[in-house]
Amino acid sequence: MKFVFQLIDSHAEQKSGLLSFDLKFNARQRQHMCDCIEHKLQEIAVKLTFDLEKLGAAFYAINNKMARQLFLSKRKFCPEIVP
């Protein structure tokens, strides 16, 4: 916002058409910055989703391995319980 006021002060003596052009250009720059930030946030969200999926897959694999080991232990030490 400070930049906009400096822009207005620096071009106050010029034609209003040039001033409105500068303000429109500033608005386009601000919109471009917002678009860039939004794009970066989307990239971060995709990466986090991918990382969470990998983490979930790792927990699933660990859980399956532990369940398998528990089943084998029961079968080895308590064969009458496990079919």
PDB file of N, CA and C in Angstrom:
ATOM      1  N   MET A   1       0.831  -1.189   0.000  1.00  0.00           N
ATOM      2  CA  MET A   1       0.000   0.000   0.000  1.00  0.00           C
ATOM      3  C   MET A   1       0.876   1.253   0.000  1.00  0.00           C
ATOM      4  N   LYS A   2       1.977   1.205   0.735  1.00  0.00           N
ATOM      5  CA  LYS A   2       2.886   2.345   0.773  1.00  0.00           C
ATOM      6  C   LYS A   2       3.418   2.632  -0.628  1.00  0.00           C
ATOM      7  N   PHE A   3       3.715   1.561  -1.376  1.00  0.00           N
ATOM      8  CA  PHE A   3       4.216   1.726  -2.731  1.00  0.00           C
ATOM      9  C   PHE A   3       3.193   2.435  -3.611  1.00  0.00           C
ATOM     10  N   VAL A   4       1.924   2.128  -3.446  1.00  0.00           N
ATOM     11  CA  VAL A   4       0.871   2.772  -4.239  1.00  0.00           C
ATOM     12  C   VAL A   4       0.833   4.266  -3.958  1.00  0.00           C
ATOM     13  N   PHE A   5       0.937   4.649  -2.678  1.00  0.00           N
ATOM     14  CA  PHE A   5       0.922   6.075  -2.351  1.00  0.00           C
ATOM     15  C   PHE A   5       2.165   6.776  -2.893  1.00  0.00           C
ATOM     16  N   GLN A   6       3.317   6.125  -2.864  1.00  0.00           N
ATOM     17  CA  GLN A   6       4.518   6.716  -3.448  1.00  0.00           C
ATOM     18  C   GLN A   6       4.329   6.882  -4.954  1.00  0.00           C
ATOM     19  N   LEU A   7       3.712   5.903  -5.569  1.00  0.00           N
ATOM     20  CA  LEU A   7       3.446   5.962  -6.998  1.00  0.00           C
ATOM     21  C   LEU A   7       2.528   7.134  -7.323  1.00  0.00           C
ATOM     22  N   ILE A   8       1.498   7.319  -6.527  1.00  0.00           N
ATOM     23  CA  ILE A   8       0.566   8.432  -6.744  1.00  0.00           C
ATOM     24  C   ILE A   8       1.289   9.762  -6.566  1.00  0.00           C
ATOM     25  N   ASP A   9       2.093   9.880  -5.515  1.00  0.00           N
ATOM     26  CA  ASP A   9       2.825  11.125  -5.278  1.00  0.00           C
ATOM     27  C   ASP A   9       3.815  11.413  -6.398  1.00  0.00           C
ATOM     28  N   SER A  10       4.503  10.397  -6.898  1.00  0.00           N
ATOM     29  CA  SER A  10       5.520  10.623  -7.921  1.00  0.00           C
ATOM     30  C   SER A  10       4.917  10.996  -9.272  1.00  0.00           C
ATOM     31  N   HIS A  11       3.682  10.587  -9.523  1.00  0.00           N
ATOM     32  CA  HIS A  11       3.045  10.882 -10.803  1.00  0.00           C
ATOM     33  C   HIS A  11       1.896  11.884 -10.671  1.00  0.00           C
ATOM     34  N   ALA A  12       1.798  12.540  -9.554  1.00  0.00           N
ATOM     35  CA  ALA A  12       0.669  13.449  -9.327  1.00  0.00           C
ATOM     36  C   ALA A  12       0.620  14.570 -10.348  1.00  0.00           C
ATOM     37  N   GLU A  13       1.782  15.025 -10.811  1.00  0.00           N
ATOM     38  CA  GLU A  13       1.784  16.126 -11.764  1.00  0.00           C
ATOM     39  C   GLU A  13       1.524  15.656 -13.191  1.00  0.00           C
ATOM     40  N   GLN A  14       1.539  14.350 -13.435  1.00  0.00           N
ATOM     41  CA  GLN A  14       1.319  13.836 -14.786  1.00  0.00           C
ATOM     42  C   GLN A  14      -0.170  13.636 -15.051  1.00  0.00           C
ATOM     43  N   LYS A  15      -0.463  13.218 -16.265  1.00  0.00           N
ATOM     44  CA  LYS A  15      -1.855  13.025 -16.673  1.00  0.00           C
ATOM     45  C   LYS A  15      -2.503  11.915 -15.860  1.00  0.00           C
ATOM     46  N   SER A  16      -3.795  12.002 -15.687  1.00  0.00           N
ATOM     47  CA  SER A  16      -4.512  10.992 -14.910  1.00  0.00           C
ATOM     48  C   SER A  16      -4.516   9.647 -15.639  1.00  0.00           C
ATOM     49  N   GLY A  17      -4.440   9.655 -16.957  1.00  0.00           N
ATOM     50  CA  GLY A  17      -4.386   8.404 -17.717  1.00  0.00           C
ATOM     51  C   GLY A  17      -3.150   7.596 -17.370  1.00  0.00           C
ATOM     52  N   LEU A  18      -2.009   8.274 -17.257  1.00  0.00           N
ATOM     53  CA  LEU A  18      -0.775   7.592 -16.892  1.00  0.00           C
ATOM     54  C   LEU A  18      -0.861   7.068 -15.470  1.00  0.00           C
ATOM     55  N   LEU A  19      -1.463   7.857 -14.592  1.00  0.00           N
ATOM     56  CA  LEU A  19      -1.615   7.436 -13.198  1.00  0.00           C
ATOM     57  C   LEU A  19      -2.497   6.191 -13.108  1.00  0.00           C
ATOM     58  N   SER A  20      -3.603   6.185 -13.836  1.00  0.00           N
ATOM     59  CA  SER A  20      -4.474   5.012 -13.785  1.00  0.00           C
ATOM     60  C   SER A  20      -3.776   3.797 -14.397  1.00  0.00           C
ATOM     61  N   PHE A  21      -2.956   4.015 -15.423  1.00  0.00           N
ATOM     62  CA  PHE A  21      -2.195   2.907 -15.998  1.00  0.00           C
ATOM     63  C   PHE A  21      -1.243   2.322 -14.957  1.00  0.00           C
ATOM     64  N   ASP A  22      -0.545   3.180 -14.214  1.00  0.00           N
ATOM     65  CA  ASP A  22       0.386   2.712 -13.184  1.00  0.00           C
ATOM     66  C   ASP A  22      -0.346   1.922 -12.104  1.00  0.00           C
ATOM     67  N   LEU A  23      -1.510   2.390 -11.709  1.00  0.00           N
ATOM     68  CA  LEU A  23      -2.270   1.684 -10.677  1.00  0.00           C
ATOM     69  C   LEU A  23      -2.770   0.332 -11.188  1.00  0.00           C
ATOM     70  N   LYS A  24      -3.189   0.297 -12.464  1.00  0.00           N
ATOM     71  CA  LYS A  24      -3.622  -0.978 -13.043  1.00  0.00           C
ATOM     72  C   LYS A  24      -2.451  -1.949 -13.132  1.00  0.00           C
ATOM     73  N   PHE A  25      -1.280  -1.427 -13.517  1.00  0.00           N
ATOM     74  CA  PHE A  25      -0.091  -2.269 -13.602  1.00  0.00           C
ATOM     75  C   PHE A  25       0.257  -2.821 -12.224  1.00  0.00           C
ATOM     76  N   ASN A  26       0.157  -1.966 -11.210  1.00  0.00           N
ATOM     77  CA  ASN A  26       0.431  -2.404  -9.842  1.00  0.00           C
ATOM     78  C   ASN A  26      -0.561  -3.485  -9.421  1.00  0.00           C
ATOM     79  N   ALA A  27      -1.812  -3.337  -9.795  1.00  0.00           N
ATOM     80  CA  ALA A  27      -2.824  -4.343  -9.466  1.00  0.00           C
ATOM     81  C   ALA A  27      -2.513  -5.660 -10.171  1.00  0.00           C
ATOM     82  N   ARG A  28      -2.044  -5.588 -11.418  1.00  0.00           N
ATOM     83  CA  ARG A  28      -1.667  -6.813 -12.135  1.00  0.00           C
ATOM     84  C   ARG A  28      -0.482  -7.490 -11.463  1.00  0.00           C
ATOM     85  N   GLN A  29       0.494  -6.695 -11.013  1.00  0.00           N
ATOM     86  CA  GLN A  29       1.645  -7.274 -10.304  1.00  0.00           C
ATOM     87  C   GLN A  29       1.189  -7.963  -9.021  1.00  0.00           C
ATOM     88  N   ARG A  30       0.301  -7.315  -8.296  1.00  0.00           N
ATOM     89  CA  ARG A  30      -0.203  -7.889  -7.043  1.00  0.00           C
ATOM     90  C   ARG A  30      -0.955  -9.193  -7.327  1.00  0.00           C
ATOM     91  N   GLN A  31      -1.772  -9.208  -8.388  1.00  0.00           N
ATOM     92  CA  GLN A  31      -2.505 -10.420  -8.754  1.00  0.00           C
ATOM     93  C   GLN A  31      -1.537 -11.530  -9.150  1.00  0.00           C
ATOM     94  N   HIS A  32      -0.496 -11.167  -9.894  1.00  0.00           N
ATOM     95  CA  HIS A  32       0.508 -12.159 -10.292  1.00  0.00           C
ATOM     96  C   HIS A  32       1.189 -12.755  -9.063  1.00  0.00           C
ATOM     97  N   MET A  33       1.506 -11.901  -8.092  1.00  0.00           N
ATOM     98  CA  MET A  33       2.124 -12.384  -6.861  1.00  0.00           C
ATOM     99  C   MET A  33       1.185 -13.336  -6.127  1.00  0.00           C
ATOM    100  N   CYS A  34      -0.090 -12.984  -6.056  1.00  0.00           N
ATOM    101  CA  CYS A  34      -1.080 -13.852  -5.400  1.00  0.00           C
ATOM    102  C   CYS A  34      -1.183 -15.188  -6.126  1.00  0.00           C
ATOM    103  N   ASP A  35      -1.167 -15.144  -7.463  1.00  0.00           N
ATOM    104  CA  ASP A  35      -1.228 -16.382  -8.241  1.00  0.00           C
ATOM    105  C   ASP A  35      -0.006 -17.254  -7.978  1.00  0.00           C
ATOM    106  N   CYS A  36       1.173 -16.621  -7.898  1.00  0.00           N
ATOM    107  CA  CYS A  36       2.404 -17.372  -7.620  1.00  0.00           C
ATOM    108  C   CYS A  36       2.347 -18.014  -6.234  1.00  0.00           C
ATOM    109  N   ILE A  37       1.859 -17.276  -5.262  1.00  0.00           N
ATOM    110  CA  ILE A  37       1.746 -17.809  -3.896  1.00  0.00           C
ATOM    111  C   ILE A  37       0.758 -18.962  -3.872  1.00  0.00           C
ATOM    112  N   GLU A  38      -0.374 -18.794  -4.557  1.00  0.00           N
ATOM    113  CA  GLU A  38      -1.378 -19.860  -4.601  1.00  0.00           C
ATOM    114  C   GLU A  38      -0.802 -21.118  -5.251  1.00  0.00           C
ATOM    115  N   HIS A  39      -0.054 -20.936  -6.345  1.00  0.00           N
ATOM    116  CA  HIS A  39       0.566 -22.075  -7.023  1.00  0.00           C
ATOM    117  C   HIS A  39       1.559 -22.782  -6.102  1.00  0.00           C
ATOM    118  N   LYS A  40       2.355 -22.006  -5.378  1.00  0.00           N
ATOM    119  CA  LYS A  40       3.336 -22.592  -4.456  1.00  0.00           C
ATOM    120  C   LYS A  40       2.627 -23.362  -3.340  1.00  0.00           C
ATOM    121  N   LEU A  41       1.540 -22.819  -2.812  1.00  0.00           N
ATOM    122  CA  LEU A  41       0.780 -23.514  -1.769  1.00  0.00           C
ATOM    123  C   LEU A  41       0.189 -24.820  -2.299  1.00  0.00           C
ATOM    124  N   GLN A  42      -0.258 -24.815  -3.554  1.00  0.00           N
ATOM    125  CA  GLN A  42      -0.776 -26.048  -4.148  1.00  0.00           C
ATOM    126  C   GLN A  42       0.325 -27.093  -4.275  1.00  0.00           C
ATOM    127  N   GLU A  43       1.540 -26.661  -4.667  1.00  0.00           N
ATOM    128  CA  GLU A  43       2.670 -27.590  -4.748  1.00  0.00           C
ATOM    129  C   GLU A  43       2.971 -28.193  -3.387  1.00  0.00           C
ATOM    130  N   ILE A  44       2.950 -27.363  -2.353  1.00  0.00           N
ATOM    131  CA  ILE A  44       3.216 -27.844  -0.993  1.00  0.00           C
ATOM    132  C   ILE A  44       2.143 -28.841  -0.566  1.00  0.00           C
ATOM    133  N   ALA A  45       0.880 -28.537  -0.875  1.00  0.00           N
ATOM    134  CA  ALA A  45      -0.218 -29.440  -0.502  1.00  0.00           C
ATOM    135  C   ALA A  45      -0.071 -30.793  -1.192  1.00  0.00           C
ATOM    136  N   VAL A  46       0.316 -30.783  -2.469  1.00  0.00           N
ATOM    137  CA  VAL A  46       0.513 -32.041  -3.198  1.00  0.00           C
ATOM    138  C   VAL A  46       1.656 -32.837  -2.578  1.00  0.00           C
ATOM    139  N   LYS A  47       2.751 -32.150  -2.241  1.00  0.00           N
ATOM    140  CA  LYS A  47       3.895 -32.835  -1.635  1.00  0.00           C
ATOM    141  C   LYS A  47       3.518 -33.417  -0.277  1.00  0.00           C
ATOM    142  N   LEU A  48       2.793 -32.657   0.529  1.00  0.00           N
ATOM    143  CA  LEU A  48       2.371 -33.169   1.835  1.00  0.00           C
ATOM    144  C   LEU A  48       1.451 -34.377   1.689  1.00  0.00           C
ATOM    145  N   THR A  49       0.540 -34.309   0.720  1.00  0.00           N
ATOM    146  CA  THR A  49      -0.355 -35.440   0.479  1.00  0.00           C
ATOM    147  C   THR A  49       0.446 -36.675   0.087  1.00  0.00           C
ATOM    148  N   PHE A  50       1.417 -36.487  -0.803  1.00  0.00           N
ATOM    149  CA  PHE A  50       2.263 -37.602  -1.231  1.00  0.00           C
ATOM    150  C   PHE A  50       3.050 -38.163  -0.050  1.00  0.00           C
ATOM    151  N   ASP A  51       3.619 -37.288   0.779  1.00  0.00           N
ATOM    152  CA  ASP A  51       4.371 -37.736   1.951  1.00  0.00           C
ATOM    153  C   ASP A  51       3.471 -38.478   2.934  1.00  0.00           C
ATOM    154  N   LEU A  52       2.250 -37.997   3.128  1.00  0.00           N
ATOM    155  CA  LEU A  52       1.318 -38.676   4.027  1.00  0.00           C
ATOM    156  C   LEU A  52       0.928 -40.049   3.487  1.00  0.00           C
ATOM    157  N   GLU A  53       0.778 -40.144   2.172  1.00  0.00           N
ATOM    158  CA  GLU A  53       0.474 -41.447   1.575  1.00  0.00           C
ATOM    159  C   GLU A  53       1.630 -42.420   1.782  1.00  0.00           C
ATOM    160  N   LYS A  54       2.863 -41.928   1.613  1.00  0.00           N
ATOM    161  CA  LYS A  54       4.028 -42.791   1.853  1.00  0.00           C
ATOM    162  C   LYS A  54       4.090 -43.212   3.311  1.00  0.00           C
ATOM    163  N   LEU A  55       3.815 -42.290   4.219  1.00  0.00           N
ATOM    164  CA  LEU A  55       3.821 -42.602   5.645  1.00  0.00           C
ATOM    165  C   LEU A  55       2.745 -43.634   5.973  1.00  0.00           C
ATOM    166  N   GLY A  56       1.561 -43.453   5.403  1.00  0.00           N
ATOM    167  CA  GLY A  56       0.486 -44.419   5.614  1.00  0.00           C
ATOM    168  C   GLY A  56       0.860 -45.797   5.094  1.00  0.00           C
ATOM    169  N   ALA A  57       1.496 -45.840   3.931  1.00  0.00           N
ATOM    170  CA  ALA A  57       1.926 -47.125   3.367  1.00  0.00           C
ATOM    171  C   ALA A  57       2.977 -47.782   4.256  1.00  0.00           C
ATOM    172  N   ALA A  58       3.876 -46.975   4.811  1.00  0.00           N
ATOM    173  CA  ALA A  58       4.903 -47.518   5.707  1.00  0.00           C
ATOM    174  C   ALA A  58       4.264 -48.099   6.966  1.00  0.00           C
ATOM    175  N   PHE A  59       3.312 -47.384   7.556  1.00  0.00           N
ATOM    176  CA  PHE A  59       2.627 -47.898   8.746  1.00  0.00           C
ATOM    177  C   PHE A  59       1.849 -49.173   8.417  1.00  0.00           C
ATOM    178  N   TYR A  60       1.231 -49.199   7.253  1.00  0.00           N
ATOM    179  CA  TYR A  60       0.484 -50.385   6.835  1.00  0.00           C
ATOM    180  C   TYR A  60       1.425 -51.587   6.722  1.00  0.00           C
ATOM    181  N   ALA A  61       2.600 -51.369   6.105  1.00  0.00           N
ATOM    182  CA  ALA A  61       3.576 -52.453   5.954  1.00  0.00           C
ATOM    183  C   ALA A  61       4.086 -52.923   7.312  1.00  0.00           C
ATOM    184  N   ILE A  62       4.372 -51.982   8.201  1.00  0.00           N
ATOM    185  CA  ILE A  62       4.840 -52.343   9.547  1.00  0.00           C
ATOM    186  C   ILE A  62       3.760 -53.122  10.284  1.00  0.00           C
ATOM    187  N   ASN A  63       2.529 -52.655  10.183  1.00  0.00           N
ATOM    188  CA  ASN A  63       1.414 -53.328  10.847  1.00  0.00           C
ATOM    189  C   ASN A  63       1.254 -54.758  10.322  1.00  0.00           C
ATOM    190  N   ASN A  64       1.325 -54.927   9.006  1.00  0.00           N
ATOM    191  CA  ASN A  64       1.208 -56.266   8.425  1.00  0.00           C
ATOM    192  C   ASN A  64       2.348 -57.169   8.874  1.00  0.00           C
ATOM    193  N   LYS A  65       3.556 -56.613   8.908  1.00  0.00           N
ATOM    194  CA  LYS A  65       4.713 -57.409   9.330  1.00  0.00           C
ATOM    195  C   LYS A  65       4.566 -57.831  10.792  1.00  0.00           C
ATOM    196  N   MET A  66       4.132 -56.905  11.634  1.00  0.00           N
ATOM    197  CA  MET A  66       3.939 -57.233  13.054  1.00  0.00           C
ATOM    198  C   MET A  66       2.832 -58.271  13.222  1.00  0.00           C
ATOM    199  N   ALA A  67       1.751 -58.134  12.477  1.00  0.00           N
ATOM    200  CA  ALA A  67       0.656 -59.099  12.565  1.00  0.00           C
ATOM    201  C   ALA A  67       1.128 -60.480  12.112  1.00  0.00           C
ATOM    202  N   ARG A  68       1.912 -60.511  11.054  1.00  0.00           N
ATOM    203  CA  ARG A  68       2.444 -61.789  10.556  1.00  0.00           C
ATOM    204  C   ARG A  68       3.359 -62.434  11.593  1.00  0.00           C
ATOM    205  N   GLN A  69       4.252 -61.631  12.191  1.00  0.00           N
ATOM    206  CA  GLN A  69       5.160 -62.170  13.208  1.00  0.00           C
ATOM    207  C   GLN A  69       4.388 -62.656  14.429  1.00  0.00           C
ATOM    208  N   LEU A  70       3.365 -61.936  14.819  1.00  0.00           N
ATOM    209  CA  LEU A  70       2.542 -62.350  15.955  1.00  0.00           C
ATOM    210  C   LEU A  70       1.834 -63.674  15.650  1.00  0.00           C
ATOM    211  N   PHE A  71       1.306 -63.785  14.434  1.00  0.00           N
ATOM    212  CA  PHE A  71       0.640 -65.020  14.025  1.00  0.00           C
ATOM    213  C   PHE A  71       1.615 -66.198  14.050  1.00  0.00           C
ATOM    214  N   LEU A  72       2.835 -65.984  13.509  1.00  0.00           N
ATOM    215  CA  LEU A  72       3.829 -67.063  13.492  1.00  0.00           C
ATOM    216  C   LEU A  72       4.269 -67.432  14.902  1.00  0.00           C
ATOM    217  N   SER A  73       4.397 -66.436  15.773  1.00  0.00           N
ATOM    218  CA  SER A  73       4.781 -66.707  17.167  1.00  0.00           C
ATOM    219  C   SER A  73       3.708 -67.518  17.873  1.00  0.00           C
ATOM    220  N   LYS A  74       2.463 -67.151  17.663  1.00  0.00           N
ATOM    221  CA  LYS A  74       1.364 -67.901  18.286  1.00  0.00           C
ATOM    222  C   LYS A  74       1.351 -69.340  17.782  1.00  0.00           C
ATOM    223  N   ARG A  75       1.565 -69.496  16.482  1.00  0.00           N
ATOM    224  CA  ARG A  75       1.543 -70.842  15.906  1.00  0.00           C
ATOM    225  C   ARG A  75       2.702 -71.683  16.437  1.00  0.00           C
ATOM    226  N   LYS A  76       3.837 -71.026  16.663  1.00  0.00           N
ATOM    227  CA  LYS A  76       5.015 -71.747  17.148  1.00  0.00           C
ATOM    228  C   LYS A  76       4.869 -72.132  18.619  1.00  0.00           C
ATOM    229  N   PHE A  77       4.404 -71.170  19.439  1.00  0.00           N
ATOM    230  CA  PHE A  77       4.376 -71.394  20.886  1.00  0.00           C
ATOM    231  C   PHE A  77       3.026 -71.886  21.410  1.00  0.00           C
ATOM    232  N   CYS A  78       1.964 -71.641  20.689  1.00  0.00           N
ATOM    233  CA  CYS A  78       0.630 -72.093  21.123  1.00  0.00           C
ATOM    234  C   CYS A  78      -0.100 -72.722  19.937  1.00  0.00           C
ATOM    235  N   PRO A  79       0.350 -73.854  19.463  1.00  0.00           N
ATOM    236  CA  PRO A  79      -0.266 -74.433  18.257  1.00  0.00           C
ATOM    237  C   PRO A  79      -1.728 -74.817  18.438  1.00  0.00           C
ATOM    238  N   GLU A  80      -2.141 -75.026  19.683  1.00  0.00           N
ATOM    239  CA  GLU A  80      -3.545 -75.403  19.894  1.00  0.00           C
ATOM    240  C   GLU A  80      -4.500 -74.230  19.709  1.00  0.00           C
ATOM    241  N   ILE A  81      -3.989 -72.991  19.822  1.00  0.00           N
ATOM    242  CA  ILE A  81      -4.842 -71.800  19.675  1.00  0.00           C
ATOM    243  C   ILE A  81      -5.007 -71.430  18.203  1.00  0.00           C
ATOM    244  N   VAL A  82      -3.898 -71.479  17.483  1.00  0.00           N
ATOM    245  CA  VAL A  82      -3.911 -71.047  16.080  1.00  0.00           C
ATOM    246  C   VAL A  82      -4.278 -72.226  15.195  1.00  0.00           C
ATOM    247  N   PRO A  83      -5.248 -72.064  14.298  1.00  0.00           N
ATOM    248  CA  PRO A  83      -5.667 -73.175  13.421  1.00  0.00           C
ATOM    249  C   PRO A  83      -4.582 -73.578  12.437  1.00  0.00           C
TER     250      PRO A  83
END
